[in-house]
Amino acid sequence: MSESKGKSQPLSGYGEFELINQYFRRALPGNQKDVTGIGDDCAILPLYENSYQLVTTDMLLEETHFIKNSIQAEDLGYKALAVNFSDISAMGGTPTGIFLSLGLPENLQLNWLNNFMNGFFELCEKYKVPLLGGDTTRSPRGLIINVMVLGKVKKKNVKRRTGSRSGDKICVTEYLGDSAAGLSLLTDGHGKKLNNRESQNLIQRHQRPPHSLEEGQWLGQNNAVHSMIDISDGIGSDLIHLIEKSDLGIDIHLDQLPVSEALVHLSKTTGNEIYEYAVNGGEDYGLLITVDPSVCNDVKKSFESTFGKPLFEIGEVTKEHTGVNYTEKGINRKFEGKGFNHFN
Ligand code: ADP
Ligand code: MG
């Protein structure tokens, strides 16, 4: 692939991760052995003797990530911050500061901006995290929202995407597929096929995704949790990150994936397979973890008694390097888990 590096060719057809690996990922300059750069949910830098600084940033573009008329400004403000908090959660960390940069089209209404910031500050205030700075520019076309969040984590509690061991159980903290289902209700007009409460639940999950701050910190303190990532692109894509650059594989039991009643109902009425939403649908958020199998049942019990909701076991890490395999009721299924990826 490297011979294509300087070629004049469009990047469509390239995967987002290929681009990152080929163009952005280089060896860190100098002696920075205590620094982790590209490749995890957050960058990790030394802070104090016993803790790390975490840094994450995410961008939301009008038309790519949201259609302005189909999301309330408050919800978009909340979501822009929640998805960044989610990356701090995925390291087991606590957010400490926020930077917000906006590209604003000239015709944007001030009350829209006011409502956007109300949603944004709702989450800042709940977790007492200050907005420390940012940048504001005029955008020639569409809204551009970039949020950066700083966080901290005790060195002993940090969880990385790497760290899975053969035999580990794989668990998730939230139902899967609801966000993609909510998006399809907004864009494909499938909403009429569900009752109002079900539609609202799915749409809410898309517009106000979970940030998982409490769950992430709790799981970070648990030594039995070996690796953690947040589910931003669908488990079909995010699972691959857990075994990248390792000799491990993953078995996923499709029939054990946690899915909401509303999603079951939607999939029946549309005829779209439920696993398409649950495996390949983006923006579910919630956390994906691997856990020491000898204590996984205890972790699940304790998680449920702390949070009043289950920790769902969906598969295990295997010692063969065979990628991610999907089974249904014990039978192998050719299921293409691809998740969401920009550019292809
Ligand atoms: P997440 O979904 O957790 O936000 P991504 O999949 O977007 O993570 O990114 C994967 C990794 O690549 C992260 O470490 C991120 O910081 C890094 N990355 C993405 N885009 C760039 C870029 N343009 N320059 C440098 N690093 C990047
Ligand atoms: Mg992430």
mmCIF file of C-alpha atoms and ligand atoms in Angstrom:
data_model
loop_
_atom_site.group_PDB
_atom_site.id
_atom_site.type_symbol
_atom_site.label_atom_id
_atom_site.label_comp_id
_atom_site.label_asym_id
_atom_site.label_seq_id
_atom_site.Cartn_x
_atom_site.Cartn_y
_atom_site.Cartn_z
ATOM 1 C CA MET A 1 0.000 0.000 0.000
ATOM 2 C CA SER A 2 2.914 2.362 0.711
ATOM 3 C CA GLU A 3 3.601 2.924 -3.030
ATOM 4 C CA SER A 4 0.202 4.686 -3.207
ATOM 5 C CA LYS A 5 1.305 7.192 -0.530
ATOM 6 C CA GLY A 6 2.271 10.070 -2.805
ATOM 7 C CA LYS A 7 -0.023 9.159 -5.708
ATOM 8 C CA SER A 8 -2.606 11.575 -6.967
ATOM 9 C CA GLN A 9 -5.749 9.602 -6.261
ATOM 10 C CA PRO A 10 -8.959 10.277 -4.318
ATOM 11 C CA LEU A 11 -9.276 8.770 -0.862
ATOM 12 C CA SER A 12 -12.725 7.305 -1.468
ATOM 13 C CA GLY A 13 -12.475 3.548 -1.201
ATOM 14 C CA TYR A 14 -9.842 3.871 1.511
ATOM 15 C CA GLY A 15 -10.877 2.825 5.006
ATOM 16 C CA GLU A 16 -10.665 5.411 7.766
ATOM 17 C CA PHE A 17 -8.304 3.103 9.674
ATOM 18 C CA GLU A 18 -6.057 2.545 6.651
ATOM 19 C CA LEU A 19 -5.729 6.301 6.318
ATOM 20 C CA ILE A 20 -4.866 6.704 9.995
ATOM 21 C CA ASN A 21 -2.287 3.943 9.864
ATOM 22 C CA GLN A 22 -0.709 5.056 6.620
ATOM 23 C CA TYR A 23 -0.644 8.819 6.963
ATOM 24 C CA PHE A 24 -1.014 9.810 10.611
ATOM 25 C CA ARG A 25 0.643 7.095 12.672
ATOM 26 C CA ARG A 26 4.396 7.592 12.988
ATOM 27 C CA ALA A 27 6.866 6.667 15.707
ATOM 28 C CA LEU A 28 6.737 9.172 18.567
ATOM 29 C CA PRO A 29 9.769 11.459 18.439
ATOM 30 C CA GLY A 30 12.338 11.151 21.226
ATOM 31 C CA ASN A 31 12.192 8.951 24.270
ATOM 32 C CA GLN A 32 8.500 8.891 25.166
ATOM 33 C CA LYS A 33 7.987 5.423 26.549
ATOM 34 C CA ASP A 34 5.336 6.579 28.998
ATOM 35 C CA VAL A 35 3.188 8.087 26.204
ATOM 36 C CA THR A 36 0.551 6.264 24.136
ATOM 37 C CA GLY A 37 -0.480 8.092 20.978
ATOM 38 C CA ILE A 38 -2.729 7.009 18.131
ATOM 39 C CA GLY A 39 -4.556 3.725 18.519
ATOM 40 C CA ASP A 40 -6.692 3.834 21.661
ATOM 41 C CA ASP A 41 -9.846 5.692 22.691
ATOM 42 C CA CYS A 42 -7.669 8.380 24.278
ATOM 43 C CA ALA A 43 -4.036 9.398 24.110
ATOM 44 C CA ILE A 44 -2.254 8.675 27.413
ATOM 45 C CA LEU A 45 0.449 10.924 28.888
ATOM 46 C CA PRO A 46 2.135 10.911 32.280
ATOM 47 C CA LEU A 47 0.475 13.296 34.771
ATOM 48 C CA TYR A 48 1.521 12.689 38.378
ATOM 49 C CA GLU A 49 3.519 9.772 39.702
ATOM 50 C CA ASN A 50 0.419 7.611 40.030
ATOM 51 C CA SER A 51 -1.853 8.955 37.325
ATOM 52 C CA TYR A 52 -2.152 9.544 33.609
ATOM 53 C CA GLN A 53 -3.514 12.440 31.611
ATOM 54 C CA LEU A 54 -6.096 11.335 29.008
ATOM 55 C CA VAL A 55 -6.923 13.320 25.853
ATOM 56 C CA THR A 56 -9.611 12.618 23.288
ATOM 57 C CA THR A 57 -11.228 14.546 20.451
ATOM 58 C CA ASP A 58 -14.164 13.872 18.133
ATOM 59 C CA MET A 59 -15.726 15.814 15.313
ATOM 60 C CA LEU A 60 -19.364 16.009 14.244
ATOM 61 C CA LEU A 61 -20.157 17.347 10.777
ATOM 62 C CA GLU A 62 -23.561 18.413 9.537
ATOM 63 C CA GLU A 63 -24.889 15.940 6.950
ATOM 64 C CA THR A 64 -22.174 13.373 7.792
ATOM 65 C CA HIS A 65 -23.006 12.840 11.486
ATOM 66 C CA PHE A 66 -26.318 14.610 11.856
ATOM 67 C CA ILE A 67 -29.124 16.196 9.847
ATOM 68 C CA LYS A 68 -29.784 19.512 11.530
ATOM 69 C CA ASN A 69 -33.565 19.360 11.093
ATOM 70 C CA SER A 70 -33.877 15.901 12.613
ATOM 71 C CA ILE A 71 -32.160 16.567 15.949
ATOM 72 C CA GLN A 72 -32.973 19.175 18.585
ATOM 73 C CA ALA A 73 -30.139 21.610 19.229
ATOM 74 C CA GLU A 74 -30.082 20.630 22.964
ATOM 75 C CA ASP A 75 -29.719 16.964 22.071
ATOM 76 C CA LEU A 76 -26.903 17.682 19.626
ATOM 77 C CA GLY A 77 -25.039 19.726 22.268
ATOM 78 C CA TYR A 78 -25.464 16.896 24.748
ATOM 79 C CA LYS A 79 -24.392 14.271 22.206
ATOM 80 C CA ALA A 80 -21.273 16.163 21.067
ATOM 81 C CA LEU A 81 -19.977 16.018 24.644
ATOM 82 C CA ALA A 82 -21.355 12.572 25.571
ATOM 83 C CA VAL A 83 -19.459 10.840 22.745
ATOM 84 C CA ASN A 84 -16.191 12.361 23.978
ATOM 85 C CA PHE A 85 -16.927 11.458 27.613
ATOM 86 C CA SER A 86 -17.502 7.941 26.315
ATOM 87 C CA ASP A 87 -13.856 7.744 25.149
ATOM 88 C CA ILE A 88 -12.680 8.877 28.617
ATOM 89 C CA SER A 89 -14.947 6.189 30.146
ATOM 90 C CA ALA A 90 -13.397 3.570 27.861
ATOM 91 C CA MET A 91 -10.017 4.180 29.565
ATOM 92 C CA GLY A 92 -11.541 3.958 33.070
ATOM 93 C CA GLY A 93 -11.019 7.712 33.475
ATOM 94 C CA THR A 94 -12.683 10.862 34.818
ATOM 95 C CA PRO A 95 -13.100 13.982 32.622
ATOM 96 C CA THR A 96 -11.336 17.114 33.916
ATOM 97 C CA GLY A 97 -11.676 19.769 31.199
ATOM 98 C CA ILE A 98 -13.285 20.501 27.840
ATOM 99 C CA PHE A 99 -12.418 22.482 24.688
ATOM 100 C CA LEU A 100 -15.138 23.254 22.135
ATOM 101 C CA SER A 101 -14.429 24.429 18.567
ATOM 102 C CA LEU A 102 -17.234 25.409 16.232
ATOM 103 C CA GLY A 103 -17.484 26.248 12.531
ATOM 104 C CA LEU A 104 -20.771 28.149 12.237
ATOM 105 C CA PRO A 105 -22.625 29.028 9.026
ATOM 106 C CA GLU A 106 -23.647 32.698 8.842
ATOM 107 C CA ASN A 107 -27.364 31.966 8.718
ATOM 108 C CA LEU A 108 -27.362 29.992 11.992
ATOM 109 C CA GLN A 109 -30.060 31.233 14.381
ATOM 110 C CA LEU A 110 -28.849 32.476 17.760
ATOM 111 C CA ASN A 111 -31.586 30.615 19.609
ATOM 112 C CA TRP A 112 -30.296 27.397 18.008
ATOM 113 C CA LEU A 113 -26.825 28.148 19.395
ATOM 114 C CA ASN A 114 -28.274 28.968 22.792
ATOM 115 C CA ASN A 115 -30.171 25.672 22.900
ATOM 116 C CA PHE A 116 -27.116 23.746 21.679
ATOM 117 C CA MET A 117 -25.048 25.173 24.524
ATOM 118 C CA ASN A 118 -27.796 24.404 27.056
ATOM 119 C CA GLY A 119 -27.570 20.704 26.123
ATOM 120 C CA PHE A 120 -23.775 20.865 26.220
ATOM 121 C CA PHE A 121 -23.656 22.589 29.627
ATOM 122 C CA GLU A 122 -26.258 20.208 31.051
ATOM 123 C CA LEU A 123 -23.660 17.437 30.885
ATOM 124 C CA CYS A 124 -20.736 19.716 31.956
ATOM 125 C CA GLU A 125 -22.639 20.742 35.048
ATOM 126 C CA LYS A 126 -23.831 17.278 35.969
ATOM 127 C CA TYR A 127 -20.233 16.044 36.144
ATOM 128 C CA LYS A 128 -18.673 19.393 37.170
ATOM 129 C CA VAL A 129 -16.333 19.479 34.168
ATOM 130 C CA PRO A 130 -15.376 23.021 33.010
ATOM 131 C CA LEU A 131 -15.344 24.298 29.434
ATOM 132 C CA LEU A 132 -11.777 25.681 29.307
ATOM 133 C CA GLY A 133 -11.469 27.014 25.762
ATOM 134 C CA GLY A 134 -11.922 26.325 22.068
ATOM 135 C CA ASP A 135 -12.192 28.182 18.793
ATOM 136 C CA THR A 136 -14.999 29.801 16.787
ATOM 137 C CA THR A 137 -14.929 30.296 13.018
ATOM 138 C CA ARG A 138 -17.338 30.904 10.165
ATOM 139 C CA SER A 139 -18.120 27.812 8.111
ATOM 140 C CA PRO A 140 -18.856 28.273 4.399
ATOM 141 C CA ARG A 141 -21.153 25.232 4.429
ATOM 142 C CA GLY A 142 -22.748 23.420 7.330
ATOM 143 C CA LEU A 143 -22.009 23.175 11.032
ATOM 144 C CA ILE A 144 -18.706 21.759 12.235
ATOM 145 C CA ILE A 145 -18.460 20.715 15.876
ATOM 146 C CA ASN A 146 -15.214 19.576 17.433
ATOM 147 C CA VAL A 147 -14.924 18.668 21.098
ATOM 148 C CA MET A 148 -11.758 17.783 22.962
ATOM 149 C CA VAL A 149 -11.878 16.385 26.476
ATOM 150 C CA LEU A 150 -9.057 15.992 28.982
ATOM 151 C CA GLY A 151 -9.293 13.380 31.681
ATOM 152 C CA LYS A 152 -7.290 11.582 34.303
ATOM 153 C CA VAL A 153 -6.991 8.027 35.506
ATOM 154 C CA LYS A 154 -4.920 6.270 38.160
ATOM 155 C CA LYS A 155 -2.132 4.345 36.411
ATOM 156 C CA LYS A 156 -3.277 1.111 38.013
ATOM 157 C CA ASN A 157 -6.837 1.568 36.701
ATOM 158 C CA VAL A 158 -6.169 2.470 33.077
ATOM 159 C CA LYS A 159 -7.795 0.090 30.568
ATOM 160 C CA ARG A 160 -6.579 -0.156 27.018
ATOM 161 C CA ARG A 161 -7.945 -1.754 23.880
ATOM 162 C CA THR A 162 -5.015 -4.164 24.030
ATOM 163 C CA GLY A 163 -4.870 -6.486 27.053
ATOM 164 C CA SER A 164 -7.294 -9.246 26.045
ATOM 165 C CA ARG A 165 -6.193 -12.773 26.952
ATOM 166 C CA SER A 166 -7.183 -16.092 25.463
ATOM 167 C CA GLY A 167 -10.278 -17.407 27.246
ATOM 168 C CA ASP A 168 -11.506 -13.966 28.381
ATOM 169 C CA LYS A 169 -15.263 -13.455 28.297
ATOM 170 C CA ILE A 170 -16.515 -10.570 26.166
ATOM 171 C CA CYS A 171 -19.239 -8.376 27.636
ATOM 172 C CA VAL A 172 -21.123 -5.176 26.780
ATOM 173 C CA THR A 173 -22.835 -2.699 29.077
ATOM 174 C CA GLU A 174 -25.765 -1.609 26.871
ATOM 175 C CA TYR A 175 -28.280 -2.941 24.371
ATOM 176 C CA LEU A 176 -26.878 -3.051 20.828
ATOM 177 C CA GLY A 177 -28.416 -1.704 17.645
ATOM 178 C CA ASP A 178 -30.852 0.806 19.141
ATOM 179 C CA SER A 179 -28.974 3.847 17.884
ATOM 180 C CA ALA A 180 -28.902 2.628 14.263
ATOM 181 C CA ALA A 181 -32.583 1.722 14.607
ATOM 182 C CA GLY A 182 -33.344 5.222 15.947
ATOM 183 C CA LEU A 183 -31.501 6.744 12.993
ATOM 184 C CA SER A 184 -33.457 4.574 10.551
ATOM 185 C CA LEU A 185 -36.711 5.780 12.130
ATOM 186 C CA LEU A 186 -35.638 9.360 11.508
ATOM 187 C CA THR A 187 -34.365 8.847 7.984
ATOM 188 C CA ASP A 188 -36.391 5.964 6.474
ATOM 189 C CA GLY A 189 -39.774 6.799 8.001
ATOM 190 C CA HIS A 190 -40.103 3.375 9.654
ATOM 191 C CA GLY A 191 -41.417 5.138 12.763
ATOM 192 C CA LYS A 192 -45.045 4.565 11.890
ATOM 193 C CA LYS A 193 -44.519 0.828 12.280
ATOM 194 C CA LEU A 194 -43.808 1.127 16.009
ATOM 195 C CA ASN A 195 -45.787 2.544 18.892
ATOM 196 C CA ASN A 196 -44.824 5.984 20.060
ATOM 197 C CA ARG A 197 -42.961 4.881 23.189
ATOM 198 C CA GLU A 198 -40.811 2.372 21.276
ATOM 199 C CA SER A 199 -39.985 4.928 18.578
ATOM 200 C CA GLN A 200 -39.086 7.540 21.166
ATOM 201 C CA ASN A 201 -36.804 5.111 23.033
ATOM 202 C CA LEU A 202 -34.857 4.223 19.886
ATOM 203 C CA ILE A 203 -34.577 7.826 18.728
ATOM 204 C CA GLN A 204 -33.500 8.926 22.212
ATOM 205 C CA ARG A 205 -30.756 6.317 22.161
ATOM 206 C CA HIS A 206 -29.471 7.802 18.894
ATOM 207 C CA GLN A 207 -29.720 11.416 19.991
ATOM 208 C CA ARG A 208 -28.632 11.113 23.645
ATOM 209 C CA PRO A 209 -26.195 8.194 23.667
ATOM 210 C CA PRO A 210 -24.844 6.848 26.961
ATOM 211 C CA HIS A 211 -21.508 8.344 28.122
ATOM 212 C CA SER A 212 -20.870 5.452 30.555
ATOM 213 C CA LEU A 213 -18.809 7.567 32.988
ATOM 214 C CA GLU A 214 -19.896 5.679 36.125
ATOM 215 C CA GLU A 215 -19.597 2.261 34.471
ATOM 216 C CA GLY A 216 -16.172 3.041 32.979
ATOM 217 C CA GLN A 217 -14.696 4.142 36.298
ATOM 218 C CA TRP A 218 -16.158 1.133 38.075
ATOM 219 C CA LEU A 219 -14.808 -1.291 35.454
ATOM 220 C CA GLY A 220 -11.456 0.532 35.484
ATOM 221 C CA GLN A 221 -11.035 -0.296 39.171
ATOM 222 C CA ASN A 222 -11.661 -3.978 38.547
ATOM 223 C CA ASN A 223 -8.488 -5.988 37.879
ATOM 224 C CA ALA A 224 -10.487 -8.771 36.230
ATOM 225 C CA VAL A 225 -11.299 -6.405 33.326
ATOM 226 C CA HIS A 226 -8.405 -6.843 30.897
ATOM 227 C CA SER A 227 -9.372 -4.497 28.061
ATOM 228 C CA MET A 228 -12.026 -1.924 27.255
ATOM 229 C CA ILE A 229 -13.237 0.116 24.259
ATOM 230 C CA ASP A 230 -16.370 2.148 23.637
ATOM 231 C CA ILE A 231 -18.733 1.021 20.880
ATOM 232 C CA SER A 232 -18.750 3.899 18.420
ATOM 233 C CA ASP A 233 -18.683 2.088 15.073
ATOM 234 C CA GLY A 234 -20.671 -1.086 15.874
ATOM 235 C CA ILE A 235 -19.166 -4.162 17.555
ATOM 236 C CA GLY A 236 -18.428 -5.586 14.065
ATOM 237 C CA SER A 237 -15.702 -2.974 13.779
ATOM 238 C CA ASP A 238 -14.837 -2.310 17.439
ATOM 239 C CA LEU A 239 -14.210 -5.992 18.267
ATOM 240 C CA ILE A 240 -11.448 -6.047 15.648
ATOM 241 C CA HIS A 241 -9.579 -3.354 17.610
ATOM 242 C CA LEU A 242 -9.477 -5.664 20.652
ATOM 243 C CA ILE A 243 -7.412 -8.296 18.827
ATOM 244 C CA GLU A 244 -5.421 -6.142 16.404
ATOM 245 C CA LYS A 245 -1.696 -6.846 16.562
ATOM 246 C CA SER A 246 -2.298 -9.953 18.702
ATOM 247 C CA ASP A 247 -2.438 -13.676 18.006
ATOM 248 C CA LEU A 248 -5.956 -13.898 19.368
ATOM 249 C CA GLY A 249 -9.370 -14.424 17.808
ATOM 250 C CA ILE A 250 -12.935 -13.779 18.957
ATOM 251 C CA ASP A 251 -16.102 -15.892 18.983
ATOM 252 C CA ILE A 252 -19.385 -13.967 19.181
ATOM 253 C CA HIS A 253 -22.709 -15.669 19.884
ATOM 254 C CA LEU A 254 -25.204 -13.670 17.859
ATOM 255 C CA ASP A 255 -28.168 -15.124 19.763
ATOM 256 C CA GLN A 256 -26.719 -13.722 23.031
ATOM 257 C CA LEU A 257 -26.477 -10.124 21.804
ATOM 258 C CA PRO A 258 -28.592 -7.885 24.032
ATOM 259 C CA VAL A 259 -31.336 -6.296 21.948
ATOM 260 C CA SER A 260 -34.278 -4.209 23.091
ATOM 261 C CA GLU A 261 -37.887 -5.222 22.529
ATOM 262 C CA ALA A 262 -38.327 -2.140 20.374
ATOM 263 C CA LEU A 263 -35.498 -3.289 18.082
ATOM 264 C CA VAL A 264 -36.962 -6.821 17.834
ATOM 265 C CA HIS A 265 -40.271 -5.256 16.892
ATOM 266 C CA LEU A 266 -38.692 -2.922 14.311
ATOM 267 C CA SER A 267 -36.717 -5.712 12.703
ATOM 268 C CA LYS A 268 -39.867 -7.854 12.408
ATOM 269 C CA THR A 269 -41.842 -5.078 10.784
ATOM 270 C CA THR A 270 -39.100 -3.947 8.379
ATOM 271 C CA GLY A 271 -37.706 -7.401 7.562
ATOM 272 C CA ASN A 272 -34.151 -6.120 8.183
ATOM 273 C CA GLU A 273 -32.082 -8.634 10.097
ATOM 274 C CA ILE A 274 -31.679 -7.671 13.728
ATOM 275 C CA TYR A 275 -27.940 -8.482 13.710
ATOM 276 C CA GLU A 276 -27.369 -5.881 10.997
ATOM 277 C CA TYR A 277 -28.422 -3.234 13.507
ATOM 278 C CA ALA A 278 -26.764 -4.869 16.523
ATOM 279 C CA VAL A 279 -23.391 -5.717 14.924
ATOM 280 C CA ASN A 280 -22.936 -3.175 12.163
ATOM 281 C CA GLY A 281 -24.992 -0.221 13.381
ATOM 282 C CA GLY A 282 -22.922 2.737 14.560
ATOM 283 C CA GLU A 283 -23.111 5.057 17.568
ATOM 284 C CA ASP A 284 -24.435 2.677 20.197
ATOM 285 C CA TYR A 285 -21.747 3.727 22.670
ATOM 286 C CA GLY A 286 -21.711 1.841 25.943
ATOM 287 C CA LEU A 287 -18.595 -0.208 26.713
ATOM 288 C CA LEU A 288 -17.172 -3.431 25.279
ATOM 289 C CA ILE A 289 -14.842 -5.290 27.673
ATOM 290 C CA THR A 290 -12.949 -8.534 28.076
ATOM 291 C CA VAL A 291 -13.026 -10.168 31.500
ATOM 292 C CA ASP A 292 -11.102 -12.917 33.289
ATOM 293 C CA PRO A 293 -13.373 -15.972 32.775
ATOM 294 C CA SER A 294 -12.776 -17.374 36.270
ATOM 295 C CA VAL A 295 -14.489 -14.376 37.907
ATOM 296 C CA CYS A 296 -16.737 -13.141 35.101
ATOM 297 C CA ASN A 297 -19.920 -14.313 36.820
ATOM 298 C CA ASP A 298 -18.953 -12.411 39.993
ATOM 299 C CA VAL A 299 -18.191 -9.275 37.982
ATOM 300 C CA LYS A 300 -21.569 -9.581 36.240
ATOM 301 C CA LYS A 301 -23.415 -9.974 39.555
ATOM 302 C CA SER A 302 -21.623 -7.106 41.158
ATOM 303 C CA PHE A 303 -22.142 -4.866 38.078
ATOM 304 C CA GLU A 304 -25.865 -5.606 38.147
ATOM 305 C CA SER A 305 -26.228 -4.873 41.840
ATOM 306 C CA THR A 306 -24.298 -1.586 41.420
ATOM 307 C CA PHE A 307 -26.010 -0.278 38.275
ATOM 308 C CA GLY A 308 -29.382 -2.059 38.328
ATOM 309 C CA LYS A 309 -28.859 -3.396 34.808
ATOM 310 C CA PRO A 310 -27.065 -6.470 33.464
ATOM 311 C CA LEU A 311 -23.557 -6.754 32.091
ATOM 312 C CA PHE A 312 -24.246 -8.811 28.963
ATOM 313 C CA GLU A 313 -21.881 -11.666 28.030
ATOM 314 C CA ILE A 314 -21.704 -12.064 24.239
ATOM 315 C CA GLY A 315 -18.693 -14.266 23.482
ATOM 316 C CA GLU A 316 -15.079 -15.088 24.268
ATOM 317 C CA VAL A 317 -11.504 -14.458 23.191
ATOM 318 C CA THR A 318 -9.927 -17.479 21.503
ATOM 319 C CA LYS A 319 -6.306 -18.422 21.022
ATOM 320 C CA GLU A 320 -6.504 -18.932 17.252
ATOM 321 C CA HIS A 321 -5.815 -15.881 15.149
ATOM 322 C CA THR A 322 -8.949 -16.223 13.037
ATOM 323 C CA GLY A 323 -10.465 -12.757 13.340
ATOM 324 C CA VAL A 324 -14.006 -12.427 14.640
ATOM 325 C CA ASN A 325 -16.241 -15.492 14.152
ATOM 326 C CA TYR A 326 -19.994 -15.351 14.545
ATOM 327 C CA THR A 327 -22.183 -18.267 15.647
ATOM 328 C CA GLU A 328 -25.919 -18.575 16.112
ATOM 329 C CA LYS A 329 -27.197 -21.288 18.458
ATOM 330 C CA GLY A 330 -23.779 -22.949 18.266
ATOM 331 C CA ILE A 331 -23.648 -23.009 14.460
ATOM 332 C CA ASN A 332 -21.114 -20.955 12.505
ATOM 333 C CA ARG A 333 -22.675 -18.165 10.549
ATOM 334 C CA LYS A 334 -21.131 -16.348 7.676
ATOM 335 C CA PHE A 335 -21.879 -12.900 8.944
ATOM 336 C CA GLU A 336 -19.954 -9.941 7.719
ATOM 337 C CA GLY A 337 -19.281 -7.797 10.755
ATOM 338 C CA LYS A 338 -18.046 -4.567 9.301
ATOM 339 C CA GLY A 339 -19.383 -1.744 11.448
ATOM 340 C CA PHE A 340 -19.355 1.842 10.334
ATOM 341 C CA ASN A 341 -16.364 3.258 8.504
ATOM 342 C CA HIS A 342 -15.943 6.647 6.869
ATOM 343 C CA PHE A 343 -14.926 6.660 3.157
ATOM 344 C CA ASN A 344 -15.908 3.071 2.274
HETATM 345 P P1 ADP B 1 -12.659 6.694 18.548
HETATM 346 O O1 ADP B 1 -13.733 6.008 17.717
HETATM 347 O O2 ADP B 1 -12.422 6.057 19.852
HETATM 348 O O3 ADP B 1 -12.869 8.190 18.649
HETATM 349 P P2 ADP B 1 -11.154 6.543 16.166
HETATM 350 O O4 ADP B 1 -11.512 5.222 15.611
HETATM 351 O O5 ADP B 1 -11.855 7.769 15.649
HETATM 352 O O6 ADP B 1 -11.317 6.485 17.754
HETATM 353 O O7 ADP B 1 -9.613 6.792 15.990
HETATM 354 C C1 ADP B 1 -8.684 5.775 16.240
HETATM 355 C C2 ADP B 1 -7.364 6.404 16.643
HETATM 356 O O8 ADP B 1 -6.839 7.188 15.562
HETATM 357 C C3 ADP B 1 -7.459 7.324 17.834
HETATM 358 O O9 ADP B 1 -6.297 7.105 18.630
HETATM 359 C C4 ADP B 1 -7.449 8.703 17.209
HETATM 360 O O10 ADP B 1 -6.912 9.682 18.089
HETATM 361 C C5 ADP B 1 -6.548 8.509 15.999
HETATM 362 N N1 ADP B 1 -6.804 9.449 14.886
HETATM 363 C C6 ADP B 1 -7.932 9.554 14.144
HETATM 364 N N2 ADP B 1 -7.808 10.524 13.207
HETATM 365 C C7 ADP B 1 -6.557 11.062 13.365
HETATM 366 C C8 ADP B 1 -5.811 12.099 12.718
HETATM 367 N N3 ADP B 1 -6.334 12.815 11.716
HETATM 368 N N4 ADP B 1 -4.562 12.353 13.175
HETATM 369 C C9 ADP B 1 -4.035 11.669 14.192
HETATM 370 N N5 ADP B 1 -4.675 10.662 14.836
HETATM 371 C C10 ADP B 1 -5.916 10.362 14.430
HETATM 372 MG MG MG B 2 -13.742 5.286 21.244
#
